[in-house]
Tab-separated table of C-alpha atoms in Angstrom:
chain	number	residue	atom	x	y	z
A	16	MET	CA	130.315	45.278	12.525
A	17	GLY	CA	130.700	42.218	14.743
A	18	ALA	CA	131.224	38.604	13.773
A	19	ARG	CA	130.787	35.068	15.028
A	20	SER	CA	131.003	34.468	18.748
A	21	THR	CA	134.357	33.131	19.887
A	22	SER	CA	132.843	30.501	22.194
A	23	THR	CA	130.411	27.733	21.379
A	24	ILE	CA	126.862	27.843	22.705
A	25	GLU	CA	125.002	24.562	22.872
A	26	TRP	CA	121.294	25.229	22.512
A	27	ASP	CA	118.406	22.775	22.523
A	28	ILE	CA	117.323	23.131	18.897
A	29	PRO	CA	114.219	21.074	17.999
A	30	THR	CA	114.996	17.834	16.192
A	31	PHE	CA	112.866	18.833	13.202
A	32	VAL	CA	114.721	22.153	12.802
A	33	ARG	CA	118.068	20.355	12.949
A	34	SER	CA	116.845	17.856	10.351
A	35	VAL	CA	115.758	20.688	8.033
A	36	ILE	CA	119.194	22.285	8.279
A	37	SER	CA	120.974	18.950	7.820
A	38	LYS	CA	118.999	18.173	4.652
A	39	LEU	CA	119.889	21.580	3.211
A	40	HIS	CA	123.557	21.009	4.089
A	41	ARG	CA	123.535	17.601	2.422
A	42	ALA	CA	122.078	19.211	-0.702
A	43	GLY	CA	125.042	21.594	-0.784
A	44	HIS	CA	123.397	24.700	0.679
A	45	GLU	CA	124.178	26.930	3.663
A	46	ALA	CA	121.492	27.006	6.355
A	47	TYR	CA	121.139	28.727	9.733
A	48	VAL	CA	118.579	29.337	12.463
A	49	VAL	CA	117.629	33.034	12.409
A	50	GLY	CA	115.287	35.644	13.811
A	51	GLY	CA	113.126	35.450	16.894
A	52	ALA	CA	114.344	32.049	18.060
A	53	VAL	CA	117.962	33.243	18.247
A	54	ARG	CA	116.883	36.415	20.056
A	55	ASP	CA	114.810	34.470	22.577
A	56	LEU	CA	117.544	31.907	23.214
A	57	CYS	CA	120.018	34.745	23.818
A	58	MET	CA	117.519	36.168	26.331
A	59	VAL	CA	117.046	32.726	27.935
A	60	ARG	CA	113.380	32.764	26.934
A	61	PRO	CA	111.374	29.870	25.460
A	62	ALA	CA	111.789	29.946	21.678
A	63	THR	CA	108.689	29.072	19.651
A	64	ASP	CA	109.204	30.907	16.341
A	65	TRP	CA	111.675	28.729	14.415
A	66	ASP	CA	112.908	30.142	11.098
A	67	VAL	CA	115.728	28.970	8.857
A	68	THR	CA	117.585	31.031	6.240
A	69	THR	CA	119.440	29.336	3.428
A	70	SER	CA	121.472	29.928	0.282
A	71	ALA	CA	118.989	27.693	-1.566
A	72	SER	CA	116.420	29.272	-3.878
A	73	PRO	CA	112.700	28.687	-3.216
A	74	GLU	CA	112.687	26.111	-6.014
A	75	GLU	CA	115.680	24.320	-4.494
A	76	ILE	CA	114.053	24.407	-1.046
A	77	ALA	CA	110.886	22.849	-2.479
A	78	SER	CA	112.997	20.175	-4.189
A	79	VAL	CA	114.860	19.286	-0.987
A	80	PHE	CA	111.581	18.908	0.938
A	81	LYS	CA	109.378	17.530	-1.840
A	82	GLY	CA	108.197	14.725	0.449
A	83	LEU	CA	106.972	17.076	3.190
A	84	ARG	CA	103.766	19.074	3.459
A	85	ARG	CA	104.589	22.652	2.525
A	86	PHE	CA	103.134	25.872	1.129
A	87	SER	CA	104.357	29.273	-0.056
A	88	LEU	CA	102.518	32.465	0.898
A	89	LYS	CA	105.465	34.854	1.172
A	90	HIS	CA	107.977	35.768	-1.519
A	91	GLU	CA	111.006	33.448	-1.407
A	92	THR	CA	109.698	31.614	1.673
A	93	VAL	CA	108.654	27.987	1.870
A	94	THR	CA	106.683	27.034	4.988
A	95	LEU	CA	107.081	23.443	6.121
A	96	VAL	CA	104.416	21.880	8.330
A	97	HIS	CA	105.439	19.356	10.986
A	98	LYS	CA	102.994	18.008	13.584
A	99	GLY	CA	100.676	20.936	12.902
A	100	SER	CA	103.341	23.613	13.432
A	101	PRO	CA	104.764	25.872	10.669
A	102	TYR	CA	108.488	26.314	10.069
A	103	GLU	CA	109.608	28.978	7.603
A	104	VAL	CA	112.588	28.325	5.326
A	105	THR	CA	113.613	31.489	3.460
A	106	SER	CA	116.230	32.201	0.812
A	107	PHE	CA	118.930	34.715	1.769
A	108	ARG	CA	117.639	38.281	1.546
A	109	GLY	CA	119.523	41.174	-0.026
A	110	PRO	CA	121.143	41.675	-3.449
A	111	LYS	CA	124.341	39.785	-2.583
A	112	ARG	CA	122.495	36.645	-1.433
A	113	THR	CA	124.881	35.979	1.452
A	114	LEU	CA	124.194	35.398	5.144
A	115	GLU	CA	125.788	38.741	6.046
A	116	ASP	CA	123.626	40.564	3.493
A	117	ASP	CA	120.546	38.701	4.731
A	118	LEU	CA	121.136	39.792	8.317
A	119	GLN	CA	121.762	43.390	7.221
A	120	HIS	CA	118.298	43.527	5.651
A	121	ARG	CA	116.465	42.289	8.757
A	122	ASP	CA	114.485	44.788	10.835
A	123	PHE	CA	116.286	45.234	14.166
A	124	THR	CA	119.677	44.208	15.521
A	125	ILE	CA	118.076	41.921	18.114
A	126	ASN	CA	116.525	39.966	15.218
A	127	ALA	CA	119.586	40.141	12.945
A	128	MET	CA	121.478	37.186	14.414
A	129	ALA	CA	121.963	33.640	13.174
A	130	TYR	CA	122.910	30.358	14.849
A	131	ASP	CA	125.246	27.948	13.087
A	132	THR	CA	124.261	24.455	14.206
A	133	LYS	CA	127.471	23.008	12.711
A	134	SER	CA	129.838	24.990	14.917
A	135	SER	CA	127.335	25.947	17.674
A	136	VAL	CA	128.157	29.654	17.399
A	137	VAL	CA	126.026	32.795	17.184
A	138	ILE	CA	126.685	35.038	14.193
A	139	ASP	CA	125.969	38.593	15.330
A	140	PRO	CA	127.355	41.172	12.862
A	141	TRP	CA	125.235	44.118	14.042
A	142	GLY	CA	125.494	43.915	17.835
A	143	GLY	CA	122.200	42.222	18.632
A	144	ARG	CA	123.421	40.651	21.865
A	145	LYS	CA	124.806	43.989	23.030
A	146	ASP	CA	121.435	45.646	22.376
A	147	ILE	CA	119.659	42.817	24.207
A	148	GLY	CA	121.921	43.497	27.186
A	149	GLU	CA	121.115	47.206	27.000
A	150	LYS	CA	117.406	46.525	26.287
A	151	VAL	CA	117.357	48.537	23.058
A	152	VAL	CA	115.347	48.145	19.852
A	153	ARG	CA	117.632	49.483	17.110
A	154	GLY	CA	117.179	49.402	13.334
A	155	VAL	CA	119.904	47.570	11.432
A	156	VAL	CA	122.470	49.991	9.917
A	157	ASN	CA	119.982	52.626	8.686
A	158	PRO	CA	116.482	52.536	10.238
A	159	GLU	CA	114.947	54.525	7.370
A	160	ASP	CA	116.131	51.957	4.828
A	161	ARG	CA	114.740	49.089	6.891
A	162	PHE	CA	111.354	50.830	7.228
A	163	ARG	CA	111.216	51.529	3.495
A	164	GLU	CA	111.764	47.822	2.836
A	165	ASP	CA	108.708	47.012	4.959
A	166	PRO	CA	106.666	49.832	6.577
A	167	LEU	CA	105.071	47.341	8.981
A	168	ARG	CA	108.376	47.503	10.838
A	169	LEU	CA	107.296	50.944	12.110
A	170	ILE	CA	104.703	49.252	14.336
A	171	ARG	CA	106.939	46.241	14.976
A	172	ALA	CA	109.465	48.596	16.638
A	173	VAL	CA	106.752	49.656	19.084
A	174	ARG	CA	105.547	46.084	19.565
A	175	PHE	CA	108.997	44.730	20.411
A	176	ALA	CA	109.593	47.589	22.875
A	177	ALA	CA	106.297	46.816	24.617
A	178	GLU	CA	106.647	43.047	24.418
A	179	LEU	CA	110.230	42.894	25.709
A	180	GLY	CA	110.235	45.921	28.003
A	181	PHE	CA	112.917	47.598	25.861
A	182	ARG	CA	113.347	51.219	24.781
A	183	ILE	CA	113.592	52.307	21.152
A	184	ASP	CA	116.971	53.722	20.126
A	185	GLY	CA	116.917	57.486	19.494
A	186	SER	CA	117.652	57.405	15.744
A	187	THR	CA	115.216	54.543	15.249
A	188	LEU	CA	112.482	56.364	17.193
A	189	LYS	CA	113.096	59.487	15.114
A	190	ALA	CA	112.707	57.433	11.934
A	191	VAL	CA	109.471	55.857	13.210
A	192	THR	CA	108.050	59.319	13.894
A	193	SER	CA	109.143	60.928	10.624
A	194	MET	CA	107.976	57.983	8.497
A	195	ALA	CA	104.752	57.214	10.401
A	196	GLU	CA	102.450	57.887	7.433
A	197	ALA	CA	104.166	55.106	5.465
A	198	ILE	CA	102.326	52.560	7.634
A	199	THR	CA	99.292	53.027	5.343
A	200	ILE	CA	101.200	51.056	2.675
A	201	ALA	CA	101.200	47.911	4.846
A	202	ALA	CA	98.362	45.405	4.518
A	203	PRO	CA	95.571	46.109	7.054
A	204	GLU	CA	95.555	42.534	8.343
A	205	ARG	CA	99.294	42.736	9.114
A	206	ILE	CA	98.744	46.002	11.003
A	207	ARG	CA	95.867	44.385	12.910
A	208	ASP	CA	98.059	41.454	13.955
A	209	GLU	CA	100.773	43.761	15.322
A	210	LEU	CA	98.226	45.869	17.228
A	211	CYS	CA	96.702	42.740	18.743
A	212	ARG	CA	100.139	41.606	19.909
A	213	ILE	CA	100.674	44.994	21.559
A	214	LEU	CA	97.331	44.716	23.358
A	215	VAL	CA	98.188	41.328	24.872
A	216	CYS	CA	101.567	42.485	26.219
A	217	GLU	CA	102.036	42.510	29.990
A	218	LYS	CA	102.018	46.317	29.854
A	219	PRO	CA	100.098	47.320	26.713
A	220	SER	CA	100.012	50.922	27.943
A	221	GLN	CA	103.717	51.228	27.063
A	222	GLY	CA	102.962	50.298	23.481
A	223	LEU	CA	99.898	52.552	23.248
A	224	HIS	CA	101.916	55.467	24.626
A	225	LEU	CA	104.632	54.885	22.017
A	226	LEU	CA	102.070	54.669	19.218
A	227	LYS	CA	100.614	58.000	20.301
A	228	LYS	CA	104.071	59.550	20.714
A	229	THR	CA	105.174	58.545	17.237
C-alpha cells in the first residue's frame, strides 16, 4: 500500500470546492477532494466531477451547509448546488470511517485517490497513479469484494476502459466475467446511464467488445 506523495502538487481547485472543504475544516472535520477529479487532474485532463469526502456525518454536513441549497438522494451523501452545478459531499465509507478505509472501498485504484488541499499532496494508498501511467483499470484490493458492494461497477470497469483507452487488469476482468449476472441487481436507470456513456466514447466499439467478451 502506498501513501501520500512526497512532493506538493498545486492544482487549480474551484473556489467553491475549496470553500466547502474550509468550512468542514473549521467545523472540526477532515475533508478531501476525491474520485474522478483527482484522477483527471493526475491525467492532466479537465476535471468537472468534483466530490468531497469527509469525516462528518450526513447530519453534520447538513448542519455545516444549512444556508446552502442542498438535497440528499444517495445514502450518506449530501449534494450541494452552486450556480446550477451539483457538488457531492459524502461521509467516509467503510466500517472504520477513516480516509484510508474510504479509499479502500472505492471501485478502482484510479478512482481511489484523494487530494489534501491543506498540504497540496495526493494521497494514493492503492497505486492509482501507477495504474494511470500503465493505463490499467484495476479493482481496489479485491475486485470481487468491490463488485459485491455495487454490481454496477461491473459495467463501470468496461466504461472506464473505453472512455480512457485503458485495459482492464487480468484479475479484475476475470471477476467481471465470473460475476456478470450480478449486474441484474443494479437499478436499470443506472445501467442505462453507463451504457449511454460507453456509446458516446471516442471508440465505443472497444466498450461493446468488452461487454460481449465478459
